[in-house]
PDB file of C-alpha atoms in Angstrom:
ATOM      1  CA  MET A 125    -252.036 142.514 -29.138  1.00  0.00           C
ATOM      2  CA  ASP A 126    -252.486 146.158 -30.125  1.00  0.00           C
ATOM      3  CA  ARG A 127    -254.445 147.647 -27.144  1.00  0.00           C
ATOM      4  CA  ASP A 128    -255.925 150.448 -29.565  1.00  0.00           C
ATOM      5  CA  ASN A 129    -257.755 147.492 -31.675  1.00  0.00           C
ATOM      6  CA  TYR A 130    -260.828 146.864 -29.192  1.00  0.00           C
ATOM      7  CA  GLY A 131    -262.142 144.214 -31.904  1.00  0.00           C
ATOM      8  CA  ILE A 132    -259.561 141.589 -30.805  1.00  0.00           C
ATOM      9  CA  GLN A 133    -260.210 139.142 -28.024  1.00  0.00           C
ATOM     10  CA  GLU A 134    -257.546 138.893 -25.405  1.00  0.00           C
ATOM     11  CA  GLU A 135    -255.984 135.484 -25.420  1.00  0.00           C
ATOM     12  CA  ARG A 136    -255.374 134.211 -21.868  1.00  0.00           C
ATOM     13  CA  ASP A 137    -254.492 130.984 -20.088  1.00  0.00           C
ATOM     14  CA  LEU A 138    -257.581 129.532 -18.877  1.00  0.00           C
ATOM     15  CA  ARG A 139    -255.968 127.499 -16.229  1.00  0.00           C
ATOM     16  CA  VAL A 140    -255.642 130.877 -14.114  1.00  0.00           C
ATOM     17  CA  PRO A 141    -258.711 132.736 -12.941  1.00  0.00           C
ATOM     18  CA  HIS A 142    -258.973 136.040 -14.602  1.00  0.00           C
ATOM     19  CA  SER A 143    -261.572 138.661 -12.935  1.00  0.00           C
ATOM     20  CA  PRO A 144    -260.506 142.168 -14.402  1.00  0.00           C
ATOM     21  CA  GLY A 145    -261.976 144.430 -11.736  1.00  0.00           C
ATOM     22  CA  LEU A 146    -261.795 142.746  -8.674  1.00  0.00           C
ATOM     23  CA  THR A 147    -261.036 146.036  -6.397  1.00  0.00           C
ATOM     24  CA  SER A 148    -262.364 149.301  -7.246  1.00  0.00           C
ATOM     25  CA  PRO A 149    -259.798 152.499  -7.026  1.00  0.00           C
ATOM     26  CA  ALA A 150    -261.231 153.491  -4.029  1.00  0.00           C
ATOM     27  CA  ASP A 151    -260.641 150.082  -2.435  1.00  0.00           C
ATOM     28  CA  GLU A 152    -257.041 150.102  -4.010  1.00  0.00           C
ATOM     29  CA  ARG A 153    -256.288 153.589  -2.573  1.00  0.00           C
ATOM     30  CA  SER A 154    -257.300 152.463   0.711  1.00  0.00           C
ATOM     31  CA  TRP A 155    -255.932 149.201   1.380  1.00  0.00           C
ATOM     32  CA  SER A 156    -252.660 150.622  -0.017  1.00  0.00           C
ATOM     33  CA  ALA A 157    -252.817 153.476   2.542  1.00  0.00           C
ATOM     34  CA  LEU A 158    -253.662 151.195   5.139  1.00  0.00           C
ATOM     35  CA  ALA A 159    -250.856 148.825   4.489  1.00  0.00           C
ATOM     36  CA  HIS A 160    -248.352 151.600   5.104  1.00  0.00           C
ATOM     37  CA  LEU A 161    -250.246 152.862   8.018  1.00  0.00           C
ATOM     38  CA  SER A 162    -250.046 149.392   9.549  1.00  0.00           C
ATOM     39  CA  ALA A 163    -246.666 150.618  11.053  1.00  0.00           C
ATOM     40  CA  TYR A 164    -248.595 152.244  13.737  1.00  0.00           C
ATOM     41  CA  LEU A 165    -249.328 148.488  15.163  1.00  0.00           C
ATOM     42  CA  ASN A 166    -245.646 148.535  16.047  1.00  0.00           C
ATOM     43  CA  ILE A 167    -246.380 151.273  18.890  1.00  0.00           C
ATOM     44  CA  PHE A 168    -248.468 148.602  20.825  1.00  0.00           C
ATOM     45  CA  THR A 169    -246.838 145.277  19.521  1.00  0.00           C
ATOM     46  CA  GLY A 170    -243.141 145.865  18.385  1.00  0.00           C
ATOM     47  CA  PHE A 171    -243.476 143.816  15.424  1.00  0.00           C
ATOM     48  CA  LEU A 172    -247.113 143.127  13.804  1.00  0.00           C
ATOM     49  CA  GLY A 173    -246.795 146.249  11.514  1.00  0.00           C
ATOM     50  CA  PRO A 174    -244.764 144.283   8.932  1.00  0.00           C
ATOM     51  CA  VAL A 175    -246.856 141.089   9.185  1.00  0.00           C
ATOM     52  CA  ALA A 176    -250.168 142.935   9.213  1.00  0.00           C
ATOM     53  CA  ALA A 177    -248.730 144.520   5.842  1.00  0.00           C
ATOM     54  CA  PHE A 178    -247.687 141.080   4.768  1.00  0.00           C
ATOM     55  CA  VAL A 179    -251.187 139.971   5.097  1.00  0.00           C
ATOM     56  CA  VAL A 180    -252.721 142.646   3.193  1.00  0.00           C
ATOM     57  CA  TRP A 181    -250.112 141.471   0.304  1.00  0.00           C
ATOM     58  CA  LEU A 182    -251.204 137.939   0.539  1.00  0.00           C
ATOM     59  CA  VAL A 183    -255.038 138.927   0.053  1.00  0.00           C
ATOM     60  CA  TYR A 184    -254.525 141.050  -2.471  1.00  0.00           C
ATOM     61  CA  ARG A 185    -251.559 139.876  -4.496  1.00  0.00           C
ATOM     62  CA  GLU A 186    -253.559 138.089  -6.969  1.00  0.00           C
ATOM     63  CA  ARG A 187    -256.695 140.941  -7.324  1.00  0.00           C
ATOM     64  CA  SER A 188    -254.744 144.135  -7.566  1.00  0.00           C
ATOM     65  CA  SER A 189    -251.087 144.972  -8.426  1.00  0.00           C
ATOM     66  CA  VAL A 190    -251.470 148.205  -6.976  1.00  0.00           C
ATOM     67  CA  ILE A 191    -252.714 147.364  -3.537  1.00  0.00           C
ATOM     68  CA  ALA A 192    -249.795 144.424  -3.770  1.00  0.00           C
ATOM     69  CA  HIS A 193    -246.940 146.952  -4.639  1.00  0.00           C
ATOM     70  CA  HIS A 194    -247.765 149.059  -1.962  1.00  0.00           C
ATOM     71  CA  ALA A 195    -248.174 146.094   0.823  1.00  0.00           C
ATOM     72  CA  MET A 196    -244.591 144.900   0.229  1.00  0.00           C
ATOM     73  CA  ARG A 197    -243.121 148.215  -0.137  1.00  0.00           C
ATOM     74  CA  ALA A 198    -244.497 148.414   3.608  1.00  0.00           C
ATOM     75  CA  VAL A 199    -243.367 145.252   4.547  1.00  0.00           C
ATOM     76  CA  ILE A 200    -239.801 146.044   3.266  1.00  0.00           C
ATOM     77  CA  TYR A 201    -239.925 149.532   4.868  1.00  0.00           C
ATOM     78  CA  GLN A 202    -241.062 149.056   7.960  1.00  0.00           C
ATOM     79  CA  SER A 203    -238.981 145.507   8.562  1.00  0.00           C
ATOM     80  CA  VAL A 204    -235.820 147.288   7.633  1.00  0.00           C
ATOM     81  CA  TRP A 205    -236.648 150.468   9.788  1.00  0.00           C
ATOM     82  CA  ILE A 206    -237.558 148.022  12.770  1.00  0.00           C
ATOM     83  CA  GLY A 207    -234.359 146.375  12.498  1.00  0.00           C
ATOM     84  CA  GLY A 208    -232.376 149.668  12.135  1.00  0.00           C
ATOM     85  CA  LEU A 209    -234.316 150.973  15.553  1.00  0.00           C
ATOM     86  CA  PHE A 210    -233.517 148.260  17.191  1.00  0.00           C
ATOM     87  CA  ILE A 211    -230.024 148.244  16.839  1.00  0.00           C
ATOM     88  CA  GLY A 212    -229.882 152.060  17.405  1.00  0.00           C
ATOM     89  CA  TRP A 213    -232.085 151.841  20.570  1.00  0.00           C
ATOM     90  CA  SER A 214    -229.747 148.799  22.123  1.00  0.00           C
ATOM     91  CA  VAL A 215    -226.732 150.404  21.244  1.00  0.00           C
ATOM     92  CA  THR A 216    -228.040 153.561  22.875  1.00  0.00           C
ATOM     93  CA  PHE A 217    -228.986 151.673  26.209  1.00  0.00           C
ATOM     94  CA  PHE A 218    -225.626 150.098  26.245  1.00  0.00           C
ATOM     95  CA  LEU A 219    -223.841 153.133  25.981  1.00  0.00           C
ATOM     96  CA  THR A 220    -226.344 155.158  28.267  1.00  0.00           C
ATOM     97  CA  ALA A 221    -224.338 152.912  31.121  1.00  0.00           C
ATOM     98  CA  PHE A 222    -221.176 154.849  30.088  1.00  0.00           C
ATOM     99  CA  VAL A 223    -222.953 158.360  29.837  1.00  0.00           C
ATOM    100  CA  ILE A 224    -222.128 159.097  26.609  1.00  0.00           C
ATOM    101  CA  GLY A 225    -225.509 156.876  25.327  1.00  0.00           C
ATOM    102  CA  LEU A 226    -227.283 160.029  26.684  1.00  0.00           C
ATOM    103  CA  VAL A 227    -226.248 161.930  23.165  1.00  0.00           C
ATOM    104  CA  PHE A 228    -227.726 159.273  21.291  1.00  0.00           C
ATOM    105  CA  TRP A 229    -231.420 159.473  22.933  1.00  0.00           C
ATOM    106  CA  PRO A 230    -232.600 162.809  21.325  1.00  0.00           C
ATOM    107  CA  VAL A 231    -231.220 161.307  17.824  1.00  0.00           C
ATOM    108  CA  MET A 232    -232.594 158.079  18.770  1.00  0.00           C
ATOM    109  CA  ILE A 233    -236.158 159.630  19.294  1.00  0.00           C
ATOM    110  CA  LEU A 234    -236.064 161.624  15.984  1.00  0.00           C
ATOM    111  CA  LEU A 235    -235.226 158.591  14.130  1.00  0.00           C
ATOM    112  CA  THR A 236    -238.383 156.642  15.852  1.00  0.00           C
ATOM    113  CA  LEU A 237    -240.613 159.715  14.953  1.00  0.00           C
ATOM    114  CA  GLY A 238    -239.140 159.702  11.310  1.00  0.00           C
ATOM    115  CA  PHE A 239    -240.438 156.163  10.975  1.00  0.00           C
ATOM    116  CA  PHE A 240    -243.767 157.012  11.700  1.00  0.00           C
ATOM    117  CA  ALA A 241    -243.751 160.454   9.867  1.00  0.00           C
ATOM    118  CA  HIS A 242    -242.355 158.436   7.035  1.00  0.00           C
ATOM    119  CA  ALA A 243    -245.096 155.704   6.941  1.00  0.00           C
ATOM    120  CA  SER A 244    -247.894 158.704   7.313  1.00  0.00           C
ATOM    121  CA  TYR A 245    -246.448 160.175   4.204  1.00  0.00           C
ATOM    122  CA  GLU A 246    -246.270 156.863   2.068  1.00  0.00           C
ATOM    123  CA  ALA A 247    -250.156 156.246   3.087  1.00  0.00           C
ATOM    124  CA  TYR A 248    -250.829 159.723   2.040  1.00  0.00           C
ATOM    125  CA  ARG A 249    -248.882 159.099  -1.094  1.00  0.00           C
ATOM    126  CA  ALA A 250    -250.798 156.018  -1.919  1.00  0.00           C
ATOM    127  CA  TYR A 251    -254.362 157.498  -1.281  1.00  0.00           C
ATOM    128  CA  THR A 252    -253.882 160.012  -3.656  1.00  0.00           C
ATOM    129  CA  ASP A 253    -251.312 158.314  -6.033  1.00  0.00           C
ATOM    130  CA  VAL A 254    -253.383 158.184  -9.727  1.00  0.00           C
ATOM    131  CA  ARG A 255    -250.642 155.721 -11.295  1.00  0.00           C
ATOM    132  CA  SER A 256    -251.114 152.377 -11.728  1.00  0.00           C
ATOM    133  CA  TYR A 257    -249.001 149.598 -11.222  1.00  0.00           C
ATOM    134  CA  HIS A 258    -250.420 147.025 -13.431  1.00  0.00           C
TER     135      HIS A 258
END
C-alpha cells in the first residue's frame, strides 16, 4: 500500500482488534520511562524491577510498540544486570573471608551504582526520544 495515497482504504484482518491511537505520545513517553525506572524497585525487593517492567510490557504490547519496546529492553537489561551483580557480590563476599575480597568492594559498589545510573539514563532517553518503533 502506498502511504502517500490517502484515498486507498487500508486492508486489515478483522479478527484482530485494531484501535489506532490507543495511547497518546505523552503516555508512551511516561510508561516507557517508568518501565526503565522500575529498576529502583530492586533496592527494596531485590528482584521485582524486571517483573514490573514485564507487567508494563504485558499490558501495552498490543497497544503501543514504543512502550512494548522500552519495557522489554528494561526487562532484559535489568535481568542481566541483576544476575551479574548477584554473581559479583557473591564472589566478593566469598573472597572477603580471605581478605582479597576487600579489593572488590569498591568495584562492586561502583557497578551497583552504575546499574541505577544507566537505568535512569535509559528512562531519560525513553522520555525525550522522538523516534517511533512502529
